[in-house]
Amino acid sequence: MAHTQTLEKTISEEQRLKLENFASKREQQAQRGQQQPPSSVPGEKPKKQRAPAVEPNDWVEGTAVEAKKWVEETPAGQKTVLNPLDNGLNKTYLPKVVESAWYSFWETQGLFQPRTERDGSLRPKGKYVIAMPPPNVTGRLHIGQALALSLEDTLVRWYRMRQFSTLYIPGCDHAGIATQAVVEKQLAKHPKGGKSRRQDFSRAEFVRLCQDWKRIYHQAINETIRRLGVSVDWSREVFTMGPQFSTAVTEAFVQLHSEGLIYRANRLVHWSCRLSTALSATEVDYKELEGPTKLNVPGYDKKIEFGTLAYFKYPIEGSDQTIEVATTRPETMLGDTAIAVHPQDDRYKDFVGKTVRHPIVPYRKLMIVADECVDSEFGTGAVKVTPAHEHDDFKLGKKHDLPFINILNEDGTLNHNAGPFAGEKRFNARYGVIEELKKLGLYTREEPNKMVIPICSRSGDIIEPLLKPQWWMKMEPLLKPAIAVVESGELVIRPEVQKKVYLQWMRDTQDWCLSRQLWWGHQIPAYYISIEGEDCGNDADSDRWVCERTEREAQEKAERQFPGKKVTIKRDEDVLDTWFSSGLWPFSVLGWPDKTLDLENYFPNTTMETGWDILPFWVSRMVIFSLKLTGKVPFTEVFCHAMVRDRDGRKMSKSHGNVIDPIDIVDGVSLGDLHQKLVNGNLAKSEVEKAEKYQKKFFPQGIPEIGADALRFSLLNTQASNSYITIDIETMSRSKRFCNKIYQATKYVLGKLGDGFVPRDSRALTGKEGLPERWILTKMNMAARQMNQALEERDFPRSAKIIYRYLYDELFDIYIENSKSIISNGMPEEARSARDTLYTAMESGLRLLSPFMPFLTEELWQRLPRRPGDDTSSITIAEYPEYQSSFYDPRSEVAYELVQSCSKGIRSLVEKYAFHDIEDVYIAALNQTSYDTVSAQLSAIESLARYSRYKSLKISILKPGEVNPPGCAVFPVSADANVYIEVKNRIQDVAGELRKAKLKVDHTRRELTATDALMAELSKVRGKDVTEALQAEESRKLNVETGLRALEAFIKEFESTIV
């Protein structure tokens, strides 16, 4: 045992995944071997297998069976074997049992592929297309991606059921720098053949290591997508470094370069010395410091101090004068080429035009220049200028034609331009420069300084501005069309606040650095030209570069460019920024640059669903590329979901230990296994310890099994237009209990329908439905309208609440309860009508819920009988319920809600006073309509009031105007009725009861005042919605006034009994 534990702790993440994949295959083989062949005897029933023992005290309500030893008996790709619901593991809701086999069936049946007309054209309703934002192959999916997939799949399933030609395209992103970084970390932790650094391998060897990593995690990602029930068309799966996509990347680069939009230039980039590459802005984090702060920097044994402003002097050439400057980066003074002051600063007006001597690199002279960009209030008002290592200084250097002196090697050491500090690490040189200035008597002082430090999000290294020849893309000519399509509404961005973010970013965007000094990615299709007999030239000179689709084409173009000369070419070793290839995603996944049928039919896409945090960096570039390369918007809608945070409000981060694998929620996981995942990952020991503390705090018992459907429903129910949402396992547990309620309710309905039940040919009304039936069908109809409206508006929490209310509150708790007495005690015709309604309400409810909970609804829908002539193979492609005016019956809705309210009043009074010998309950009808309703529905009232529990109760109905019985407590129902229960001589503390009643009166009066105030405000506004709201408030006021009178009468009567 000890040996096994040691082995588990030392194997790499790659090895662990391979072992898991091997074990999974062995398990599948074992399952196939255990499957019994069909009986060869006609008519012989297969023998039932024994179910595991029942565990009555499982952790979730309604889950009473231990399912760990359960094995799926359905052959892969076939329709799930539906065992009777009274058999062992099917008696209760078990996610593992319900979710095991349906996906394979859906996929094999081709249900996720677009459904078109016979001639291949789109369906009459049109298309709905989502190109899945491709997950990075850096690792397993996390809970934030599960949120995105749940949102996307809900929309896709909804449109598919509404009979659109629906396409959901899956894929993965190679994620250049991110994948290379994790592979390098893995190498450092688990060397291969004694090699622990990328540089120990050839480029081809290292790329193969990345491909191995990609293959393992690509498989893991796709398995998670399947486990979550995400209905993508796997036949169209795309990888961003696949052959077709690589062709698209090359085509885009060459085309844009030929138009002058991509160019070569020597400019400042965000440089990571640790990773030896330029970074995009999205890979840079910014840490705010209030003052002197020591930070860990990779490659240094001790912490480095930041947040200090250092002051020193430069000697003026030809005099004994000095000029004092201040800097937060003293080491960069080795690259200074000027000092700048404000032209209106009288302190320095005589210094402008003079030169100063560099105190450490004595052969260097610096000019003092005047520029209005200088802040006279900062430091001394004189600033050092380092054009090659500071973005603002770069602009000054260009403006004043200053020398650009690079002092930094790519690994973070200083080069020969740093004089005596050549070869030193940059931050070691910082302290050395300060000491040297002190020796020279030029260092004056230092003081605390608030500042922001740029940090590499991948490595934790401090970012350095570095002057480097790179490929850049001109943004200014491309921005106007991308802004115009959003402002015109051709492209809609939701929520509205993110539209503003998009437009602001577009208006502030600078040219884009495309080059990355990586080995994993799309190698740039640019070739440097060398001419025999001539010097190498300038790497930043665009004339010495050619960009073509193939090396042969590049060679031919180079020869045409330099006729009569012998030229050779060498391909740029850099790769493109991952956002470049990702920006081509919406149309490249459909075959661009080829003119494919998919591109013709399904482009533009319909919806791009993504996190708001990458709206500027990814969505904006997709819009730019699409408009430029295809002449169309890439999609017509962008929906931005919230970011997922933990219960402490922190961003999900592996170093925090709060990143949750969705499969750990679906299947459940022990605390020990959560800890082991941290150990197997790439975290440093100190980070593992911090992460384990978080896990112990929030998952002391691990994570219980939730299931994919409950996870999806929970995520959709919490998604809102806010920027952040928090994940709570208890909320997910409640969703699982909802799943169990649905399971048990359907089980009850099937039992009441009976084995021989055949639904009517049509779901249309017969005209013989009783009040309870007309009410639930109205509620079902309203739920369909509201669900469709909420999903159309992308209001997922509202849609989740609508379906929850319809199923749980209206169908399960009310109609099913009422139907029991009708089916058991009603006339045959009434019982049949109740069964028909029960079937319609349940079947429609499952279809309404299906986009949210695909596994559970398929499992239960398949158990329900089909209407004659309906051969629909799966709920996945069944029609989504739509509003039908014939089902809308507002009078029945009002009447039945009176029945419910009277029943609630009876239950409330009986439970409140809890007298065992209560006999008399009265319903006082306040108008003829209500009297007729409660008289006709007395049996329904008794059923909903759980009448059978109180055998001694006798319910009497009082006519309008009939005197209320004395000595009764009251429950104000509405303006139509009150409920009374006889309590005379039964209340021990009459004074206490009166105090409670008076508190209710006070509350009711306040409610009346608030209603009047709201009505007064509404009356000032016009509009249909306002009119409806005003009518609702008027009705509410009438109810409140009636209730107030009933309470006051009760108080008056009982006050008279107190002597």
CSV table of C-alpha atoms in Angstrom, one decimal, residues 345-497:
chain,number,residue,atom,x,y,z
A,345,ASP,CA,9.5,74.9,-16.3
A,346,ASP,CA,11.7,77.9,-15.4
A,347,ARG,CA,14.0,75.7,-13.2
A,348,TYR,CA,15.5,74.1,-16.3
A,349,LYS,CA,15.1,76.7,-19.1
A,350,ASP,CA,18.8,77.3,-19.1
A,351,PHE,CA,19.6,73.6,-19.3
A,352,VAL,CA,17.7,72.8,-22.5
A,353,GLY,CA,20.1,72.0,-25.3
A,354,LYS,CA,23.0,71.1,-23.1
A,355,THR,CA,24.5,67.7,-22.7
A,356,VAL,CA,25.3,65.6,-19.6
A,357,ARG,CA,27.9,62.9,-19.1
A,358,HIS,CA,26.8,59.4,-18.3
A,359,PRO,CA,28.5,58.6,-14.9
A,360,ILE,CA,28.8,54.9,-15.5
A,361,VAL,CA,29.2,54.7,-19.3
A,362,PRO,CA,31.5,57.7,-19.6
A,363,TYR,CA,31.8,57.7,-23.4
A,364,ARG,CA,28.0,58.3,-23.7
A,365,LYS,CA,26.6,61.9,-23.8
A,366,LEU,CA,22.9,62.7,-23.2
A,367,MET,CA,21.0,65.6,-24.6
A,368,ILE,CA,18.6,67.7,-22.4
A,369,VAL,CA,15.4,68.2,-24.4
A,370,ALA,CA,12.2,70.1,-23.8
A,371,ASP,CA,8.8,68.4,-24.3
A,372,GLU,CA,5.3,69.2,-23.1
A,373,CYS,CA,4.6,65.6,-22.2
A,374,VAL,CA,6.8,65.9,-19.1
A,375,ASP,CA,5.0,66.1,-15.8
A,376,SER,CA,6.7,68.9,-13.9
A,377,GLU,CA,5.2,67.7,-10.6
A,378,PHE,CA,6.7,64.2,-10.8
A,379,GLY,CA,10.0,63.8,-9.0
A,380,THR,CA,12.2,66.7,-9.7
A,381,GLY,CA,10.4,67.7,-13.0
A,382,ALA,CA,13.4,66.4,-15.0
A,383,VAL,CA,13.0,62.8,-16.3
A,384,LYS,CA,15.5,60.4,-17.7
A,385,VAL,CA,14.7,59.1,-21.1
A,386,THR,CA,15.3,55.4,-22.0
A,387,PRO,CA,13.7,55.0,-25.5
A,388,ALA,CA,14.6,51.3,-25.8
A,389,HIS,CA,13.0,50.3,-22.5
A,390,GLU,CA,10.0,52.5,-21.7
A,391,HIS,CA,6.9,53.0,-23.8
A,392,ASP,CA,6.5,56.8,-23.2
A,393,ASP,CA,10.2,57.2,-23.7
A,394,PHE,CA,10.0,55.3,-27.0
A,395,LYS,CA,7.6,58.0,-28.3
A,396,LEU,CA,10.0,60.8,-27.0
A,397,GLY,CA,12.9,59.1,-28.7
A,398,LYS,CA,11.1,59.0,-32.0
A,399,LYS,CA,10.0,62.6,-31.7
A,400,HIS,CA,13.4,64.0,-30.8
A,401,ASP,CA,15.4,61.5,-33.0
A,402,LEU,CA,17.2,60.1,-30.0
A,403,PRO,CA,19.5,57.0,-30.0
A,404,PHE,CA,17.8,53.8,-29.0
A,405,ILE,CA,20.2,51.7,-26.9
A,406,ASN,CA,19.1,48.2,-25.9
A,407,ILE,CA,20.8,47.0,-22.7
A,408,LEU,CA,18.9,43.8,-22.2
A,409,ASN,CA,19.5,40.3,-23.5
A,410,GLU,CA,16.5,38.1,-24.0
A,411,ASP,CA,17.2,36.1,-20.9
A,412,GLY,CA,17.2,39.1,-18.6
A,413,THR,CA,20.9,39.7,-18.3
A,414,LEU,CA,22.5,42.9,-19.4
A,415,ASN,CA,24.4,43.1,-22.7
A,416,HIS,CA,27.6,45.0,-23.7
A,417,ASN,CA,25.8,48.3,-23.9
A,418,ALA,CA,25.5,48.2,-20.1
A,419,GLY,CA,29.2,48.8,-19.7
A,420,PRO,CA,30.7,47.3,-16.5
A,421,PHE,CA,27.4,45.6,-15.7
A,422,ALA,CA,27.4,43.5,-18.9
A,423,GLY,CA,26.4,39.9,-18.0
A,424,GLU,CA,24.7,40.8,-14.8
A,425,LYS,CA,21.1,39.9,-14.1
A,426,ARG,CA,18.8,43.0,-14.5
A,427,PHE,CA,17.7,43.3,-10.8
A,428,ASN,CA,21.2,42.4,-9.5
A,429,ALA,CA,22.4,45.3,-11.7
A,430,ARG,CA,19.7,47.5,-10.1
A,431,TYR,CA,21.4,47.3,-6.7
A,432,GLY,CA,24.9,47.5,-8.3
A,433,VAL,CA,23.9,50.8,-10.1
A,434,ILE,CA,22.7,52.3,-6.9
A,435,GLU,CA,25.9,51.4,-5.1
A,436,GLU,CA,28.0,52.8,-7.9
A,437,LEU,CA,26.1,56.1,-7.9
A,438,LYS,CA,26.6,56.3,-4.2
A,439,LYS,CA,30.3,55.9,-4.6
A,440,LEU,CA,30.3,58.7,-7.2
A,441,GLY,CA,28.3,60.9,-4.8
A,442,LEU,CA,25.5,61.2,-7.3
A,443,TYR,CA,22.8,59.2,-5.5
A,444,THR,CA,20.8,61.7,-3.4
A,445,ARG,CA,17.8,59.9,-1.8
A,446,GLU,CA,14.9,57.5,-2.3
A,447,GLU,CA,11.2,57.7,-1.2
A,448,PRO,CA,8.1,55.4,-1.3
A,449,ASN,CA,6.2,55.5,-4.5
A,450,LYS,CA,2.9,54.1,-5.6
A,451,MET,CA,3.3,52.2,-8.8
A,452,VAL,CA,1.9,49.4,-10.9
A,453,ILE,CA,4.1,46.4,-11.8
A,454,PRO,CA,3.5,44.4,-15.0
A,455,ILE,CA,3.7,40.6,-14.3
A,456,CYS,CA,3.7,37.7,-16.7
A,457,SER,CA,0.5,35.8,-16.0
A,458,ARG,CA,2.2,32.6,-17.2
A,459,SER,CA,5.5,32.6,-15.2
A,460,GLY,CA,5.2,35.4,-12.6
A,461,ASP,CA,8.1,37.2,-14.1
A,462,ILE,CA,8.4,41.0,-14.2
A,463,ILE,CA,7.6,42.2,-17.7
A,464,GLU,CA,10.3,44.3,-19.5
A,465,PRO,CA,9.7,46.6,-22.4
A,466,LEU,CA,12.1,45.4,-25.0
A,467,LEU,CA,13.0,46.8,-28.4
A,468,LYS,CA,12.7,44.0,-31.0
A,469,PRO,CA,12.0,43.6,-34.7
A,470,GLN,CA,8.6,42.0,-35.0
A,471,TRP,CA,5.6,41.7,-37.3
A,472,TRP,CA,2.8,44.2,-36.6
A,473,MET,CA,-0.7,44.6,-37.9
A,474,LYS,CA,-2.1,48.1,-38.7
A,475,MET,CA,-5.4,48.4,-36.7
A,476,GLU,CA,-6.6,51.9,-37.6
A,477,PRO,CA,-7.9,51.1,-41.1
A,478,LEU,CA,-9.7,48.0,-39.8
A,479,LEU,CA,-11.4,49.6,-36.7
A,480,LYS,CA,-14.1,51.8,-38.3
A,481,PRO,CA,-16.0,48.9,-40.0
A,482,ALA,CA,-15.8,46.9,-36.8
A,483,ILE,CA,-17.2,49.8,-34.8
A,484,ALA,CA,-19.9,50.6,-37.4
A,485,VAL,CA,-21.5,47.1,-37.3
A,486,VAL,CA,-22.0,47.3,-33.6
A,487,GLU,CA,-23.3,50.9,-33.6
A,488,SER,CA,-25.8,50.0,-36.3
A,489,GLY,CA,-27.1,46.9,-34.5
A,490,GLU,CA,-26.0,44.5,-37.3
A,491,LEU,CA,-24.0,42.9,-34.5
A,492,VAL,CA,-25.7,42.9,-31.1
A,493,ILE,CA,-23.6,42.6,-27.9
A,494,ARG,CA,-25.3,41.5,-24.7
A,495,PRO,CA,-25.4,42.7,-22.0
A,496,GLU,CA,-25.4,46.4,-23.0
A,497,VAL,CA,-22.5,47.3,-20.7
